[in-house]
Amino acid sequence: MLKKTSFLLLLSLGFLTVRAQQTIPFRITKDNTIILKTRVNKKDSLDLMFQIAMKDAAISPERKRKADHIVFNKDETSDDNTVETGALSLQNIRFTDNQLAGREADGKIGTVLFEKKAFKIDYDNNQFVIYDQLPDLKGYQPVTVLYDQDAFYIAADNVIDGKKQQEAYFVLQSGYSGGILYSNDFSEEKELDKKLKITGEKTLKNSAGKSLVTKQGILPFFKLESFVFKNVPVGFFSGELKTQNVSYFGTDMLRRFVWIFDADRKTAYIKPSKYFSEPYYKIN
């Protein structure tokens, strides 16, 4: 009887350990960005955009809601704030002032939500799930991740001209509503303006008269692990101003998968979401 009781106790504890998790609901805007309803310092109700490419939080100068209880110093930073979202309560959160966020957002918050935890971005059910340990990964494919300076990098293959695959590294960027945006170095080296079908172009000039040309093109094939996308709209820059130092894997691509990241930030696990075959987002 003692052995049976001990076995049942161990089984119960094991089950509780696997199930130990928290969920945070979110909503998705028409621009594919994730919005969290938060309460900051128990006073300010703010809609914060989730930005996977940053750790801490920030307030937008274009916010619609007041953030009177976040006190910034002369360097436009504020420490020791509390943030509540869903059932999660966080302490000692740093905010930076005057950082632009997506439409419908009063600011943004990053992966401080999941500090030292495994987490899921569940686009099927509009929620984050935070785990004490990895859940069942059946049906998921592993993707090697490089985590550097609060950003996640993944490698993917690009078929630009013919059948040759060109590997590139992309930063996961949930603040960019489009799908793929190439760095200046990649677009120049691969001559994207000559090899891709160009579908749009805009020219902007700064006060010094230097031009920044944004172009939209069609990439024949984009491959992430075993997942292949055809005729993908991509963006890149040309002109005198060289401002895009890294390539982006934006929200239009992010939403096509359910993502689970391990606590060590070395591996992501992906499977198709309900948005996998949705039409591509059009950049205005």
JSON list of C-alpha atoms in Angstrom, two decimals, residues 90-197:
[
{"chain": "A", "resi": 90, "resn": "LEU", "atom": "CA", "xyz": [6.14, 41.76, -12.89]},
{"chain": "A", "resi": 91, "resn": "GLN", "atom": "CA", "xyz": [8.41, 43.88, -10.72]},
{"chain": "A", "resi": 92, "resn": "ASN", "atom": "CA", "xyz": [11.38, 46.17, -11.43]},
{"chain": "A", "resi": 93, "resn": "ILE", "atom": "CA", "xyz": [10.51, 46.80, -15.07]},
{"chain": "A", "resi": 94, "resn": "ARG", "atom": "CA", "xyz": [12.48, 49.47, -16.93]},
{"chain": "A", "resi": 95, "resn": "PHE", "atom": "CA", "xyz": [10.66, 51.85, -19.28]},
{"chain": "A", "resi": 96, "resn": "THR", "atom": "CA", "xyz": [12.22, 54.14, -21.86]},
{"chain": "A", "resi": 97, "resn": "ASP", "atom": "CA", "xyz": [10.36, 57.26, -22.98]},
{"chain": "A", "resi": 98, "resn": "ASN", "atom": "CA", "xyz": [9.66, 58.47, -26.53]},
{"chain": "A", "resi": 99, "resn": "GLN", "atom": "CA", "xyz": [9.99, 55.26, -28.54]},
{"chain": "A", "resi": 100, "resn": "LEU", "atom": "CA", "xyz": [7.53, 54.77, -31.38]},
{"chain": "A", "resi": 101, "resn": "ALA", "atom": "CA", "xyz": [5.29, 51.70, -31.27]},
{"chain": "A", "resi": 102, "resn": "GLY", "atom": "CA", "xyz": [2.77, 50.20, -33.68]},
{"chain": "A", "resi": 103, "resn": "ARG", "atom": "CA", "xyz": [-0.67, 51.58, -34.37]},
{"chain": "A", "resi": 104, "resn": "GLU", "atom": "CA", "xyz": [-3.15, 51.03, -31.52]},
{"chain": "A", "resi": 105, "resn": "ALA", "atom": "CA", "xyz": [-0.27, 50.85, -29.02]},
{"chain": "A", "resi": 106, "resn": "ASP", "atom": "CA", "xyz": [0.67, 53.21, -26.18]},
{"chain": "A", "resi": 107, "resn": "GLY", "atom": "CA", "xyz": [4.13, 51.67, -26.02]},
{"chain": "A", "resi": 108, "resn": "LYS", "atom": "CA", "xyz": [5.80, 48.30, -26.17]},
{"chain": "A", "resi": 109, "resn": "ILE", "atom": "CA", "xyz": [7.17, 45.55, -23.95]},
{"chain": "A", "resi": 110, "resn": "GLY", "atom": "CA", "xyz": [9.64, 42.78, -24.69]},
{"chain": "A", "resi": 111, "resn": "THR", "atom": "CA", "xyz": [10.79, 39.40, -23.48]},
{"chain": "A", "resi": 112, "resn": "VAL", "atom": "CA", "xyz": [11.10, 40.53, -19.86]},
{"chain": "A", "resi": 113, "resn": "LEU", "atom": "CA", "xyz": [7.63, 38.94, -19.74]},
{"chain": "A", "resi": 114, "resn": "PHE", "atom": "CA", "xyz": [9.28, 35.51, -19.92]},
{"chain": "A", "resi": 115, "resn": "GLU", "atom": "CA", "xyz": [12.53, 36.02, -18.01]},
{"chain": "A", "resi": 116, "resn": "LYS", "atom": "CA", "xyz": [14.42, 32.69, -17.70]},
{"chain": "A", "resi": 117, "resn": "LYS", "atom": "CA", "xyz": [11.32, 30.76, -18.78]},
{"chain": "A", "resi": 118, "resn": "ALA", "atom": "CA", "xyz": [10.27, 28.78, -21.84]},
{"chain": "A", "resi": 119, "resn": "PHE", "atom": "CA", "xyz": [7.38, 30.46, -23.64]},
{"chain": "A", "resi": 120, "resn": "LYS", "atom": "CA", "xyz": [4.91, 29.97, -26.47]},
{"chain": "A", "resi": 121, "resn": "ILE", "atom": "CA", "xyz": [3.50, 32.51, -28.89]},
{"chain": "A", "resi": 122, "resn": "ASP", "atom": "CA", "xyz": [0.18, 30.86, -29.64]},
{"chain": "A", "resi": 123, "resn": "TYR", "atom": "CA", "xyz": [-1.37, 32.62, -32.62]},
{"chain": "A", "resi": 124, "resn": "ASP", "atom": "CA", "xyz": [-4.12, 29.98, -32.79]},
{"chain": "A", "resi": 125, "resn": "ASN", "atom": "CA", "xyz": [-5.53, 30.92, -29.40]},
{"chain": "A", "resi": 126, "resn": "ASN", "atom": "CA", "xyz": [-4.31, 34.54, -29.04]},
{"chain": "A", "resi": 127, "resn": "GLN", "atom": "CA", "xyz": [-2.20, 33.94, -25.97]},
{"chain": "A", "resi": 128, "resn": "PHE", "atom": "CA", "xyz": [1.29, 33.58, -24.59]},
{"chain": "A", "resi": 129, "resn": "VAL", "atom": "CA", "xyz": [2.00, 30.52, -22.46]},
{"chain": "A", "resi": 130, "resn": "ILE", "atom": "CA", "xyz": [4.88, 30.58, -19.99]},
{"chain": "A", "resi": 131, "resn": "TYR", "atom": "CA", "xyz": [6.33, 27.22, -18.94]},
{"chain": "A", "resi": 132, "resn": "ASP", "atom": "CA", "xyz": [8.54, 26.04, -16.09]},
{"chain": "A", "resi": 133, "resn": "GLN", "atom": "CA", "xyz": [9.77, 23.36, -18.50]},
{"chain": "A", "resi": 134, "resn": "LEU", "atom": "CA", "xyz": [9.20, 22.56, -22.15]},
{"chain": "A", "resi": 135, "resn": "PRO", "atom": "CA", "xyz": [5.80, 21.04, -22.99]},
{"chain": "A", "resi": 136, "resn": "ASP", "atom": "CA", "xyz": [5.12, 18.15, -25.38]},
{"chain": "A", "resi": 137, "resn": "LEU", "atom": "CA", "xyz": [6.75, 19.13, -28.70]},
{"chain": "A", "resi": 138, "resn": "LYS", "atom": "CA", "xyz": [5.07, 16.54, -30.90]},
{"chain": "A", "resi": 139, "resn": "GLY", "atom": "CA", "xyz": [4.31, 18.07, -34.29]},
{"chain": "A", "resi": 140, "resn": "TYR", "atom": "CA", "xyz": [6.87, 20.86, -33.89]},
{"chain": "A", "resi": 141, "resn": "GLN", "atom": "CA", "xyz": [10.11, 21.33, -35.85]},
{"chain": "A", "resi": 142, "resn": "PRO", "atom": "CA", "xyz": [13.22, 22.65, -34.09]},
{"chain": "A", "resi": 143, "resn": "VAL", "atom": "CA", "xyz": [14.87, 25.84, -35.35]},
{"chain": "A", "resi": 144, "resn": "THR", "atom": "CA", "xyz": [18.32, 26.86, -34.13]},
{"chain": "A", "resi": 145, "resn": "VAL", "atom": "CA", "xyz": [18.25, 30.31, -32.57]},
{"chain": "A", "resi": 146, "resn": "LEU", "atom": "CA", "xyz": [21.04, 32.80, -31.94]},
{"chain": "A", "resi": 147, "resn": "TYR", "atom": "CA", "xyz": [20.10, 35.11, -29.07]},
{"chain": "A", "resi": 148, "resn": "ASP", "atom": "CA", "xyz": [22.23, 38.25, -29.07]},
{"chain": "A", "resi": 149, "resn": "GLN", "atom": "CA", "xyz": [21.64, 41.69, -27.51]},
{"chain": "A", "resi": 150, "resn": "ASP", "atom": "CA", "xyz": [18.02, 40.87, -26.68]},
{"chain": "A", "resi": 151, "resn": "ALA", "atom": "CA", "xyz": [17.21, 39.77, -30.25]},
{"chain": "A", "resi": 152, "resn": "PHE", "atom": "CA", "xyz": [16.50, 36.35, -31.78]},
{"chain": "A", "resi": 153, "resn": "TYR", "atom": "CA", "xyz": [18.24, 35.43, -35.04]},
{"chain": "A", "resi": 154, "resn": "ILE", "atom": "CA", "xyz": [17.27, 32.54, -37.30]},
{"chain": "A", "resi": 155, "resn": "ALA", "atom": "CA", "xyz": [18.73, 31.30, -40.60]},
{"chain": "A", "resi": 156, "resn": "ALA", "atom": "CA", "xyz": [16.57, 30.76, -43.69]},
{"chain": "A", "resi": 157, "resn": "ASP", "atom": "CA", "xyz": [17.11, 30.08, -47.39]},
{"chain": "A", "resi": 158, "resn": "ASN", "atom": "CA", "xyz": [16.18, 32.49, -50.16]},
{"chain": "A", "resi": 159, "resn": "VAL", "atom": "CA", "xyz": [15.81, 31.47, -53.82]},
{"chain": "A", "resi": 160, "resn": "ILE", "atom": "CA", "xyz": [16.41, 34.71, -55.72]},
{"chain": "A", "resi": 161, "resn": "ASP", "atom": "CA", "xyz": [17.50, 33.70, -59.19]},
{"chain": "A", "resi": 162, "resn": "GLY", "atom": "CA", "xyz": [17.00, 30.18, -60.49]},
{"chain": "A", "resi": 163, "resn": "LYS", "atom": "CA", "xyz": [17.36, 27.27, -58.07]},
{"chain": "A", "resi": 164, "resn": "LYS", "atom": "CA", "xyz": [20.32, 28.43, -56.00]},
{"chain": "A", "resi": 165, "resn": "GLN", "atom": "CA", "xyz": [19.54, 28.90, -52.30]},
{"chain": "A", "resi": 166, "resn": "GLN", "atom": "CA", "xyz": [21.06, 31.92, -50.57]},
{"chain": "A", "resi": 167, "resn": "GLU", "atom": "CA", "xyz": [21.20, 31.61, -46.77]},
{"chain": "A", "resi": 168, "resn": "ALA", "atom": "CA", "xyz": [20.61, 34.70, -44.68]},
{"chain": "A", "resi": 169, "resn": "TYR", "atom": "CA", "xyz": [20.13, 35.49, -40.99]},
{"chain": "A", "resi": 170, "resn": "PHE", "atom": "CA", "xyz": [16.97, 37.27, -39.92]},
{"chain": "A", "resi": 171, "resn": "VAL", "atom": "CA", "xyz": [16.04, 39.04, -36.69]},
{"chain": "A", "resi": 172, "resn": "LEU", "atom": "CA", "xyz": [12.59, 38.09, -35.44]},
{"chain": "A", "resi": 173, "resn": "GLN", "atom": "CA", "xyz": [10.87, 41.48, -35.52]},
{"chain": "A", "resi": 174, "resn": "SER", "atom": "CA", "xyz": [7.31, 41.73, -34.21]},
{"chain": "A", "resi": 175, "resn": "GLY", "atom": "CA", "xyz": [7.27, 45.50, -34.75]},
{"chain": "A", "resi": 176, "resn": "TYR", "atom": "CA", "xyz": [7.47, 45.16, -38.55]},
{"chain": "A", "resi": 177, "resn": "SER", "atom": "CA", "xyz": [4.07, 44.38, -40.05]},
{"chain": "A", "resi": 178, "resn": "GLY", "atom": "CA", "xyz": [5.39, 42.95, -43.30]},
{"chain": "A", "resi": 179, "resn": "GLY", "atom": "CA", "xyz": [7.04, 39.61, -43.88]},
{"chain": "A", "resi": 180, "resn": "ILE", "atom": "CA", "xyz": [10.64, 39.82, -45.08]},
{"chain": "A", "resi": 181, "resn": "LEU", "atom": "CA", "xyz": [12.81, 42.95, -45.07]},
{"chain": "A", "resi": 182, "resn": "TYR", "atom": "CA", "xyz": [16.41, 42.58, -46.26]},
{"chain": "A", "resi": 183, "resn": "SER", "atom": "CA", "xyz": [19.48, 44.36, -44.95]},
{"chain": "A", "resi": 184, "resn": "ASN", "atom": "CA", "xyz": [21.36, 46.80, -47.18]},
{"chain": "A", "resi": 185, "resn": "ASP", "atom": "CA", "xyz": [24.33, 44.43, -47.40]},
{"chain": "A", "resi": 186, "resn": "PHE", "atom": "CA", "xyz": [22.22, 41.46, -48.51]},
{"chain": "A", "resi": 187, "resn": "SER", "atom": "CA", "xyz": [20.18, 43.41, -51.05]},
{"chain": "A", "resi": 188, "resn": "GLU", "atom": "CA", "xyz": [23.28, 44.97, -52.61]},
{"chain": "A", "resi": 189, "resn": "GLU", "atom": "CA", "xyz": [25.34, 41.77, -52.64]},
{"chain": "A", "resi": 190, "resn": "LYS", "atom": "CA", "xyz": [22.51, 39.76, -54.22]},
{"chain": "A", "resi": 191, "resn": "GLU", "atom": "CA", "xyz": [21.46, 42.62, -56.54]},
{"chain": "A", "resi": 192, "resn": "LEU", "atom": "CA", "xyz": [17.83, 42.32, -55.54]},
{"chain": "A", "resi": 193, "resn": "ASP", "atom": "CA", "xyz": [16.80, 45.39, -57.54]},
{"chain": "A", "resi": 194, "resn": "LYS", "atom": "CA", "xyz": [17.93, 43.59, -60.71]},
{"chain": "A", "resi": 195, "resn": "LYS", "atom": "CA", "xyz": [16.97, 40.00, -59.95]},
{"chain": "A", "resi": 196, "resn": "LEU", "atom": "CA", "xyz": [13.55, 40.37, -58.31]},
{"chain": "A", "resi": 197, "resn": "LYS", "atom": "CA", "xyz": [10.31, 41.45, -59.90]}
]
